[in-house]
XYZ file of C-alpha atoms in Angstrom:
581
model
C 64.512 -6.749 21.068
C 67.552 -7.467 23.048
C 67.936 -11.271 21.445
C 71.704 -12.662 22.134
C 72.817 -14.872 18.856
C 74.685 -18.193 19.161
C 78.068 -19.114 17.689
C 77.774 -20.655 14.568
C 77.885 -24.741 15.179
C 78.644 -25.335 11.317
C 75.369 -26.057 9.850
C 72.911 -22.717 7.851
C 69.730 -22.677 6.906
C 66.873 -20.569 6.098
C 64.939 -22.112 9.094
C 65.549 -22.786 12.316
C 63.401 -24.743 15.278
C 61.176 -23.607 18.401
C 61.406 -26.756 20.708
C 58.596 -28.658 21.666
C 57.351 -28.375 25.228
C 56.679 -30.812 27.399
C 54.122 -29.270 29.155
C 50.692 -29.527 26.753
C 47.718 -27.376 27.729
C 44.482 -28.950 27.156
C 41.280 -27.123 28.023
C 39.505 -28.768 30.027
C 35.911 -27.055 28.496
C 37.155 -29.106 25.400
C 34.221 -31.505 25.656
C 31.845 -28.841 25.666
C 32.192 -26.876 22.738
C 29.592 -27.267 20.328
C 28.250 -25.479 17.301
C 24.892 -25.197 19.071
C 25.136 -25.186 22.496
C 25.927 -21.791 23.462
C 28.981 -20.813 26.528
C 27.525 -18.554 28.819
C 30.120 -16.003 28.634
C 30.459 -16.843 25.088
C 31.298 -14.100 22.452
C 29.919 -14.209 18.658
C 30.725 -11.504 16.035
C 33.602 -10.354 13.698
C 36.996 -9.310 13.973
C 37.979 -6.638 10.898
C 41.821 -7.098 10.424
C 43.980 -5.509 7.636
C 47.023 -7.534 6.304
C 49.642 -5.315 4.755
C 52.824 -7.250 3.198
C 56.180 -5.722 4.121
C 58.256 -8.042 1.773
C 56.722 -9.108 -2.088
C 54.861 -12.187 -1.810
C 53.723 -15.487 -3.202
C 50.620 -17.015 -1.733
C 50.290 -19.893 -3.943
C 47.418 -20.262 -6.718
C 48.235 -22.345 -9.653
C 51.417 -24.007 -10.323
C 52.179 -24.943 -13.930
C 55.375 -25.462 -16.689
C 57.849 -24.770 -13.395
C 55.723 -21.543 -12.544
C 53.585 -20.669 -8.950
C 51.290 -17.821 -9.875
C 49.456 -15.725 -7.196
C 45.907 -16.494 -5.760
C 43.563 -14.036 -7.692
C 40.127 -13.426 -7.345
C 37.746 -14.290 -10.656
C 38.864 -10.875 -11.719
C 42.313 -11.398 -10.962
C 43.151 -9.616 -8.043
C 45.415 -10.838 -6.334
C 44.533 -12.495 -2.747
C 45.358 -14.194 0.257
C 42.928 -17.707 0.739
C 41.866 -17.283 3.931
C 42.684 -20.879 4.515
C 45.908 -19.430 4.560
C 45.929 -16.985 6.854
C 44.130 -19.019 9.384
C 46.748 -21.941 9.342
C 49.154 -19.333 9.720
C 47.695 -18.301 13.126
C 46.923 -21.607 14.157
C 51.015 -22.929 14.008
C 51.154 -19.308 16.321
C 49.176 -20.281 18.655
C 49.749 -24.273 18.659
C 53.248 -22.757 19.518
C 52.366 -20.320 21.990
C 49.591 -21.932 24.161
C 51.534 -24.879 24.079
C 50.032 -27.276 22.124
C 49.807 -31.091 20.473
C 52.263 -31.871 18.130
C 50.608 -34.715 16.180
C 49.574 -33.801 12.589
C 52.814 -35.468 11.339
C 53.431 -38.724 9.371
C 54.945 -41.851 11.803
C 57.323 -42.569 9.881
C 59.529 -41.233 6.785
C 61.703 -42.848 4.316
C 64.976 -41.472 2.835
C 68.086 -42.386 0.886
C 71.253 -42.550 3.098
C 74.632 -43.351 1.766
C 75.937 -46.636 4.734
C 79.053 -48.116 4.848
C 78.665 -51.793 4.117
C 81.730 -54.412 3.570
C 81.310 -56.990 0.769
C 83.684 -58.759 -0.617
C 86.311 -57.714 2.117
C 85.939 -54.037 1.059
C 84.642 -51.317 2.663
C 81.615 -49.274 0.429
C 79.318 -46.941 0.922
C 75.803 -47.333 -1.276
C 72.933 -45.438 -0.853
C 70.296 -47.057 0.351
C 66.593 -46.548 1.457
C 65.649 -46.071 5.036
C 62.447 -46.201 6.904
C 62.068 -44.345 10.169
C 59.683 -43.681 13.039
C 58.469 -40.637 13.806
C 56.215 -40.420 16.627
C 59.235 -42.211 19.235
C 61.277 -38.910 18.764
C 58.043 -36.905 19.809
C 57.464 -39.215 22.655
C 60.939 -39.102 24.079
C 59.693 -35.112 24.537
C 56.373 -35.950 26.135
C 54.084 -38.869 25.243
C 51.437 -35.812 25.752
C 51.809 -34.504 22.497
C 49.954 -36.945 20.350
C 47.085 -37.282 22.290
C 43.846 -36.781 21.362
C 42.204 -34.637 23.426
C 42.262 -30.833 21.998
C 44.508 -28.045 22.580
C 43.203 -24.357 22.526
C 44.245 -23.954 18.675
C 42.065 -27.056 17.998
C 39.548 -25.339 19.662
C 39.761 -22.524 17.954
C 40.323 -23.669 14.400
C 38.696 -27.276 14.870
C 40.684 -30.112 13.938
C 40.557 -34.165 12.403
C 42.032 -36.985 14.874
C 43.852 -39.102 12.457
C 44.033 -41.963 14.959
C 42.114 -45.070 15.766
C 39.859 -42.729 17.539
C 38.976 -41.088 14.608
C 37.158 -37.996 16.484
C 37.121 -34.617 15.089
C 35.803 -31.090 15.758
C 34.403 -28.470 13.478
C 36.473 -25.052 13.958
C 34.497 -22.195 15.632
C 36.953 -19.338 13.501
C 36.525 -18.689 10.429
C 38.423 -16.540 7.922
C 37.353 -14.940 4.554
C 39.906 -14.378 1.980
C 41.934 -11.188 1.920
C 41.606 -9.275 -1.678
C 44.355 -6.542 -1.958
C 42.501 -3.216 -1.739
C 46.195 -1.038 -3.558
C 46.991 -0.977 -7.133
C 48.364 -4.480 -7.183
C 51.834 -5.086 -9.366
C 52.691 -8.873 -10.043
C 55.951 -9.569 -11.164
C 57.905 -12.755 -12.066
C 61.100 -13.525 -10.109
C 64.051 -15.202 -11.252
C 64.627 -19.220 -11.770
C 65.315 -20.170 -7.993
C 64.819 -23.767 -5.875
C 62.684 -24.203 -3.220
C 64.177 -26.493 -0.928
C 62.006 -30.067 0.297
C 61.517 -30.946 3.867
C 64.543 -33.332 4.463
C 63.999 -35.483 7.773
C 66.890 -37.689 6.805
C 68.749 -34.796 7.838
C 69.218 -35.297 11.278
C 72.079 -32.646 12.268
C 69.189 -29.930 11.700
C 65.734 -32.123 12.280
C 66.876 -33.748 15.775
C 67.802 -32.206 18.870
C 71.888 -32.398 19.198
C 72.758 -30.781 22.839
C 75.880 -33.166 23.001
C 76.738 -33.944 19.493
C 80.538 -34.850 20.503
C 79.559 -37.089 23.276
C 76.364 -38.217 22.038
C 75.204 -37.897 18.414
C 71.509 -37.923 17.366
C 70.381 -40.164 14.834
C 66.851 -41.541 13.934
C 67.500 -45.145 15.162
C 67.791 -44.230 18.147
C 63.819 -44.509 19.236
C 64.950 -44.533 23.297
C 66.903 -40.983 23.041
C 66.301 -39.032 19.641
C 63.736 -36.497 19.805
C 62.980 -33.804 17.398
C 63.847 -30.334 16.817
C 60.880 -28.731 17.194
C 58.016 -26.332 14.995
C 59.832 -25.531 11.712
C 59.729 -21.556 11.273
C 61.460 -19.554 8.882
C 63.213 -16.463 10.675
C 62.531 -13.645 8.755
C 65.148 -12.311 6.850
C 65.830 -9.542 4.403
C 64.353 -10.283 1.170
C 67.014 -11.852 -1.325
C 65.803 -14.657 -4.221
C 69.116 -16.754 -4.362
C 70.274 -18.107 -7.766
C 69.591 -22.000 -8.068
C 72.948 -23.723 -7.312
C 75.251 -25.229 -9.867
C 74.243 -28.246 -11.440
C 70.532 -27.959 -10.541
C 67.986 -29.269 -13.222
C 65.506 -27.742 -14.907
C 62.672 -29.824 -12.715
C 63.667 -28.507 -9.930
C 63.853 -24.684 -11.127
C 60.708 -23.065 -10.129
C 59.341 -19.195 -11.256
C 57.554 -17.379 -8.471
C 54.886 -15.110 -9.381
C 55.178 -12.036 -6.902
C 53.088 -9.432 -5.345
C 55.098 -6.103 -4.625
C 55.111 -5.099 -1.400
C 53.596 -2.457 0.974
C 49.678 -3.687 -0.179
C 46.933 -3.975 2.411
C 44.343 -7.021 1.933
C 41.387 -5.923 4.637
C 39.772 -8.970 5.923
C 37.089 -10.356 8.357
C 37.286 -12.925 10.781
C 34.008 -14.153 12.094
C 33.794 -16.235 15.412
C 31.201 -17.949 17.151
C 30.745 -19.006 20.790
C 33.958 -18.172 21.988
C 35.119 -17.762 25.534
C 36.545 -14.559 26.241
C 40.055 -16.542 26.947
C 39.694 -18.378 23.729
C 38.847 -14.613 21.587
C 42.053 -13.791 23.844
C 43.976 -16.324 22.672
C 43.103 -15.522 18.576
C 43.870 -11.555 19.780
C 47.685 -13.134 20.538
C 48.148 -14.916 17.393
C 47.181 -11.644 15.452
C 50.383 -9.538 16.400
C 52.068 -11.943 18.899
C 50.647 -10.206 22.184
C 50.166 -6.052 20.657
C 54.141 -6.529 19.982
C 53.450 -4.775 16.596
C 57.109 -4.394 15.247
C 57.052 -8.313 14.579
C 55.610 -10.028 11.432
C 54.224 -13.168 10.368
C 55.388 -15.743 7.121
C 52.920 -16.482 4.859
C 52.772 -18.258 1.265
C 56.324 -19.481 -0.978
C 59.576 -18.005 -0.279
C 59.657 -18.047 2.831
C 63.411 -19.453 2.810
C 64.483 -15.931 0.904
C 62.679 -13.538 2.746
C 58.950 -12.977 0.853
C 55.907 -13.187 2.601
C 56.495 -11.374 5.583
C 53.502 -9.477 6.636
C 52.041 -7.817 10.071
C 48.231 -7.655 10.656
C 46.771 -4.868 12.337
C 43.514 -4.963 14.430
C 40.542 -2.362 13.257
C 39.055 -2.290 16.358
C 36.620 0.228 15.450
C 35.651 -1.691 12.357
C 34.736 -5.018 14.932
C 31.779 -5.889 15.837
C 31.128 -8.776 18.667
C 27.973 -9.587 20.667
C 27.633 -11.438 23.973
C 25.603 -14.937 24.545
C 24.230 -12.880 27.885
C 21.766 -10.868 26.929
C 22.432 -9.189 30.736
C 26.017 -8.452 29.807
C 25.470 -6.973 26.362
C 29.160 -5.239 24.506
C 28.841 -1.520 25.105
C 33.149 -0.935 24.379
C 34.540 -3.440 21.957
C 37.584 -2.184 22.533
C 37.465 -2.798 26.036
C 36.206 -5.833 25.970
C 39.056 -7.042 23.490
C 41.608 -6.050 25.990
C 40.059 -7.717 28.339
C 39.693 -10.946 26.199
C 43.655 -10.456 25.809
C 44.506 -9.861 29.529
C 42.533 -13.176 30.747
C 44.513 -15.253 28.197
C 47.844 -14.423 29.485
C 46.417 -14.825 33.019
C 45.365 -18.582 31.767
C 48.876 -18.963 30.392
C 50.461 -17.886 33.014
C 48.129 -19.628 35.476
C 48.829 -23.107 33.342
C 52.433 -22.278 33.167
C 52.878 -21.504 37.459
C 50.899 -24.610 38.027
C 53.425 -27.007 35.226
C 56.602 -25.499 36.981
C 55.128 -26.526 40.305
C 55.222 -29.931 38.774
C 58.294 -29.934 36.603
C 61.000 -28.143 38.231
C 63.199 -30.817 39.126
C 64.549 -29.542 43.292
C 62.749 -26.011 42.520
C 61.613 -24.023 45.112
C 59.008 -21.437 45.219
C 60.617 -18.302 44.400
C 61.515 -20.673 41.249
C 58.679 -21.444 40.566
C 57.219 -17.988 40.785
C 59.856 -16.207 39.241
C 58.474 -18.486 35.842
C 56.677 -16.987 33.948
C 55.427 -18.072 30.575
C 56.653 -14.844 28.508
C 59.851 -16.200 29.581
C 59.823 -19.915 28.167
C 61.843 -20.644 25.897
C 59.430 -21.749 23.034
C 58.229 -17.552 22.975
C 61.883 -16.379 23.633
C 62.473 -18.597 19.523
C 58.858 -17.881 18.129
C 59.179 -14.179 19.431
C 62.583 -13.842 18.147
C 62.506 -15.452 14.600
C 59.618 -13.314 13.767
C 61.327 -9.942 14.463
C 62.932 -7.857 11.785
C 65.518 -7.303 13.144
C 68.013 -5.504 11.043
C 71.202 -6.493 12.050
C 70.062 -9.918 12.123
C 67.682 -9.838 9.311
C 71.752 -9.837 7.130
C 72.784 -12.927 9.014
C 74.241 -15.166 6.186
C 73.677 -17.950 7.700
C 69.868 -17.765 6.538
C 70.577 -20.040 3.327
C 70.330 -23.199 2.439
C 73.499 -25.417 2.139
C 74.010 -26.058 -1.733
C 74.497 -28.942 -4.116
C 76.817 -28.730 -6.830
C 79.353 -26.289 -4.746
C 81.810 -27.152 -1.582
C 78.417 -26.951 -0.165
C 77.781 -30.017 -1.234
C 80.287 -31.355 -0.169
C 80.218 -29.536 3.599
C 76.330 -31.001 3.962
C 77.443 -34.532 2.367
C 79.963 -34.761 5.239
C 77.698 -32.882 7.774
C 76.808 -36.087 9.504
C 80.244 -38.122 9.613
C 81.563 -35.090 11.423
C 78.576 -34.486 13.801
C 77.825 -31.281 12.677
C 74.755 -29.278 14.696
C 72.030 -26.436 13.554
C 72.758 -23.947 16.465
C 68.988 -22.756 18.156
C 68.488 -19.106 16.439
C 68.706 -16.957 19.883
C 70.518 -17.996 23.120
C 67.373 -18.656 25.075
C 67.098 -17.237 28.513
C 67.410 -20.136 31.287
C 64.284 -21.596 32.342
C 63.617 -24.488 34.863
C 64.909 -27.599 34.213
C 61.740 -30.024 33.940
C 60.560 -33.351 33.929
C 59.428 -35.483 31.090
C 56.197 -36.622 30.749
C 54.416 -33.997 32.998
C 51.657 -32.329 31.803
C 49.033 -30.617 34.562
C 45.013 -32.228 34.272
C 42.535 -30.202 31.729
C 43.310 -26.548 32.974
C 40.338 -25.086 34.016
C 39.477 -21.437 32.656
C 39.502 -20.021 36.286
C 39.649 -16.565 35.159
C 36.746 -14.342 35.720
C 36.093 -12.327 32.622
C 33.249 -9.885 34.354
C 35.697 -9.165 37.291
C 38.431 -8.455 34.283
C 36.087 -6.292 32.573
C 34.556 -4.234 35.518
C 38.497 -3.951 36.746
C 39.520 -2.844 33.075
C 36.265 -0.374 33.130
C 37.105 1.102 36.655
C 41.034 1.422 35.159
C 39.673 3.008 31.747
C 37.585 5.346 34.299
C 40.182 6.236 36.439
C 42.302 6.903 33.513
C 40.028 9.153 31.652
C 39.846 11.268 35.168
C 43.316 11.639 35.073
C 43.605 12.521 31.763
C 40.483 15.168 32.751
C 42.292 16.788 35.454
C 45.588 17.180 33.622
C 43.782 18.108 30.606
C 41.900 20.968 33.258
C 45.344 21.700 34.722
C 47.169 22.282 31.820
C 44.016 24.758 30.535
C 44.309 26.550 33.912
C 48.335 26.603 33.326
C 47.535 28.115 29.685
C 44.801 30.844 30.806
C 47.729 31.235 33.433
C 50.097 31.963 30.845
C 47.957 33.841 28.534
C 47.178 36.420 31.139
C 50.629 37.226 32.046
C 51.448 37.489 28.100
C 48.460 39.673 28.348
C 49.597 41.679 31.104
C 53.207 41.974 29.912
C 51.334 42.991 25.974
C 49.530 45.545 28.550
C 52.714 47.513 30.011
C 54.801 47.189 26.909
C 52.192 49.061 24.967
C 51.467 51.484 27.688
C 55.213 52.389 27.638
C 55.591 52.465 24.248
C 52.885 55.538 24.237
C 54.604 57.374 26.694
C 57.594 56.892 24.521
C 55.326 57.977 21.476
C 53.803 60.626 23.735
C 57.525 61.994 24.614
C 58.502 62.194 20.610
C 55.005 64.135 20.490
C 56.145 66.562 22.771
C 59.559 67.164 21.820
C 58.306 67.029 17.650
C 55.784 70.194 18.742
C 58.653 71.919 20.728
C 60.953 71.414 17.291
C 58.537 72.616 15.130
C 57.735 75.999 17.298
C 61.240 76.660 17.161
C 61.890 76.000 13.370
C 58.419 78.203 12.824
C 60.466 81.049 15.436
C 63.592 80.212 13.120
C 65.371 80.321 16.921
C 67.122 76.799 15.831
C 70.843 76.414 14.549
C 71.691 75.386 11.373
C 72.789 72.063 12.495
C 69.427 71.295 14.559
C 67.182 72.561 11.848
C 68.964 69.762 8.852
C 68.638 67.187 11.970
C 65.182 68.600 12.148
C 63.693 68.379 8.765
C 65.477 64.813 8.064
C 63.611 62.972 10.970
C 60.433 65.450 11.335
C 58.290 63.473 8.137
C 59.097 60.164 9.426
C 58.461 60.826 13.159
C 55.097 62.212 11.846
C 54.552 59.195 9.722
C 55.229 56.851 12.944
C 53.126 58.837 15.616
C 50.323 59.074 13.224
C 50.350 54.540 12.707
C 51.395 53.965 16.607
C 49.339 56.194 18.554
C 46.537 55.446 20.180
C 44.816 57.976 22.515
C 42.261 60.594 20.890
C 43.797 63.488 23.315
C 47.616 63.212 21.664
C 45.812 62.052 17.785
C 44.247 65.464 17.945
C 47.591 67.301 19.447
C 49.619 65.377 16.100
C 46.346 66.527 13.518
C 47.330 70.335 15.035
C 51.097 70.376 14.169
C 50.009 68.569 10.828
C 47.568 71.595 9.967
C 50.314 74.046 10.877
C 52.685 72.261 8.496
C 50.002 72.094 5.914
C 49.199 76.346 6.275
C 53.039 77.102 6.847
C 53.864 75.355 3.134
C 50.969 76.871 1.619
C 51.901 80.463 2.921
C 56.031 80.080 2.723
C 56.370 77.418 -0.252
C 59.332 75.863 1.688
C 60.164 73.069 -0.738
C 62.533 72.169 2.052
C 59.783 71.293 4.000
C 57.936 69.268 0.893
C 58.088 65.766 2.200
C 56.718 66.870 5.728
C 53.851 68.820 3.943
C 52.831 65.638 1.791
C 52.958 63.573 5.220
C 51.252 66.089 7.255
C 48.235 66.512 4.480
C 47.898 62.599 3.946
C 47.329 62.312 7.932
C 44.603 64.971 7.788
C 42.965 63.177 4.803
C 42.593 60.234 6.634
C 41.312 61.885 9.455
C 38.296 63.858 8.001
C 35.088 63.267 9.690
């Protein structure tokens, strides 16, 4: 994908930031989902997926004595918890559909090294710190830790950790994936796996003006935060823990090779076609199958990255409407997909109508949600890119190297963590505008019949080229036929003509009228031009002509004993073998 890379702005690490939008969809069926109250257009069933891991891989089990092994079955196959896999594709789709970001702590506390003056000299202790959270999510949109859910809480349920204390139970749920290969678990070398650090503020806050105006957590009116933590992937690479490092903090990961497949199901329950849609997306980020997901440890050096591939034939889904019973799963997945990203885009047209800030129309319209810039980073950091995939700058800054002292020093010189792509421009927006609960105002059964009447119209196509190019074929094999016909009609006249002349050469040798030269040209060609009419001809009136000069050569050996004429003899008398009645 044509992704354009910034300049470096000082600061690496394994993970980089898709910003936080300030639009927040919120469906407005929200209220009505319920375990037992069925949607009308609802969809129940399974989804048959298989996971294969392109990288090895550590999905955590049981960590012990500075070890993570892998999640095994009883038997000890290894597996992926299918709690796993479905908070995976719910930090997709929180991304993509724009949703809440609220399931964080308010506040944090970390050591900072300040310079205080005592005594009339200047030092610089470290010293604990306690900061707010949530006012760096607000200065973004005050939308974002609401309550009310977003379509991955729909989806995947979810606990409100407020005062309000309401939760929902998920409608998806996933089974766990058991590798289905000849599984090979290795240990990998002593590494670290670096902490969350939101002390760190060059990476964890938003610096667009760093010289002019530098980012820090006490600043509640202006600091707001990065974003969704994702870790690019990246080629595969366990780094060596740095110098100094203690033991504690050395950690043994217990890997799966890679290039295993882990077949799993995914069963749902009164879905909306928009909201199946929607889980379709999160699978392979929109059928853009050359992009891959993060799952389990690692993550910072490059294990874990996997792609999940639909089995469409293998699914299985049944319709609330007993009138509108699933005759083409396959059709009706694609048209599950194709009313989501009308909903998207529908929600997205109708926030840039609010938040473009002296937009006009063609603005507006020429928005589309494909083009925002939280898909042009989620899109981006999940492609394997090769060329990018080497980009150094995927590592952690040490301790115990000039590293140390580079990331010591990072915040004194108002150092920045560059976004991973240049995004695309998009509008510039408002704060604090999010549209009312979006109604779903697509119409699924107009989607499908359209879909069905595209499928038909396709299939006819493909029926009339399929007819043409059989009509093009029978076209072609008749003139091959036709050109077969002539060649081997000429080539028995030519046969026909060598005939002729043989039984004019062999009444003249019988006459002995021929010269000496034309008789030794004679007897050299006259067994293997007997040999050749005998295999190539075809007609019974010139087959009987050639068994007559063969019976003459047979009688004129027998009478004369030419031994001259030996090799013609044996030719002539194995022709008139084969040719008894």
């Amino acid at each position: 994908m044509p992704f354009k890379l910034p300049e470096s702005k000082d600061i690496r690490a394994p993970y980089n930031f898709v910003p936080l939008s300030k639009l927040i969809i919120r469906p407005a069926w929200g209220h009505q989902v319920s375990q037992d109250f069925p949607f009308k257009d609802g969809i129940c069933g399974e989804l048959a997926i298989d996971i294969h891991n392109h990288t090895r891989m550590c999905v955590g089990g049981k960590q012990a004595a500075g070890k993570v092994h892998c999640y095994t079955t009883p038997d000890g196959t290894p597996a992926i918890p299918g709690g796993s896999i479905k908070g995976m594709l719910r930090n997709v789709l929180k991304i993509a559909a724009f949703g809440h970001f609220r399931q964080v702590d308010k506040d944090f506390t970390t050591e900072e090294t300040r310079e205080v003056k005592r005594n009339g000299k200047m030092t610089f202790p470290k010293q604990k710190f306690t900061y707010e959270i949530h006012p760096a999510i607000n200065n973004i949109s005050t939308h974002h830790l609401e309550s009310e859910p977003d379509l991955a809480d729909l989806l995947f349920g979810f606990i409100d950790e407020s005062d309000n204390g309401s939760k929902l139970r998920g409608r998806v749920s996933i089974t766990d994936a058991i590798c289905q290969t000849d599984a090979k678990l290795s240990c990998s070398k002593k590494t670290v796996l670096g902490a969350p650090d939101l002390g760190f503020y060059p990476a964890y806050l938003r610096q667009p003006n760093a010289e002019d105006n530098y980012q820090i957590w006490d600043n509640n009116l202006e600091a707001k935060v990065s974003g969704w933590k994702r870790y690019p992937v990246k080629t595969q690479n366990i780094e060596d823990p740095a110098k100094g490092a203690t033991e504690n903090t050395k950690v043994t990961l217990e890997t799966l090779a890679a290039n295993n497949h882990f077949p799993t199901k995914i069963r749902l329950h009164n879905l909306k076609p928009v909201e199946l849609g929607a889980l379709l997306w999160a699978l392979d980020f929109g059928q853009r199958d050359n992009l891959r997901h993060n799952i389990g440890m690692g993550k910072p050096y490059g294990l874990g990255q996997i792609g999940i591939t639909l089995a469409t034939d293998k699914c299985q889904l049944v319709a609330n409407d007993l009138n509108h019973q699933i005759a083409d799963t396959e059709l009706v997945l694609n048209a599950c997909r194709k009313v989501f990203d009308e909903y998207m885009q529908d929600a997205y047209s109708q926030a840039m109508n609010c938040l473009i800030e002296g937009g006009n129309d063609s603005q507006t319209n020429a928005a589309h949600w494909d083009n925002s810039e939280q898909l042009q980073q989620l899109l981006a950091m999940a492609d394997p890119d090769p060329e990018r995939a080497k980009n150094k700058a995927l590592t952690y800054l040490k301790y115990g190297n000039p590293d140390h002292a580079y990331r010591k020093n990072a915040k004194r010189c108002k150092k920045t963590l560059a976004a991973y792509i240049v995004a695309k421009p998009t509008p510039k927006t408002k704060a604090n505008c999010s549209p009312q609960p979006l109604e779903d105002n697509t119409d699924f059964l107009d989607t499908l019949k359209s879909l069905e009447q595209q499928e038909k119209q396709k299939r006819q196509q493909q029926e009339a080229e399929e007819k043409a190019r059989q009509k093009q074929q029978e076209a072609e094999e008749k003139a091959r036929q036709e050109d077969k016909q002539k060649a081997e009609l000429e080539q028995q006249k030519q046969l026909q003509s060598m005939l002729t002349e043989c039984k004019e050469q062999w009444g003249k040798y019988q006459q002995n009228t021929m010269s000496k030269t034309a008789e030794k040209k004679f007897k050299k060609y006259f067994k293997p031009e007997l040999k050749k009419l005998h295999e190539q001809l075809t007609d019974t009136y010139h087959r009987q002509q050639l068994l007559e000069i063969c019976q003459q050569v047979v009688e004129h050996y027998e009478s004369s004993k030419d031994t001259s004429m030996l090799g013609a003899y044996n030719t002539a008398e194995d022709i008139l073998v084969r040719n008894k009645p």
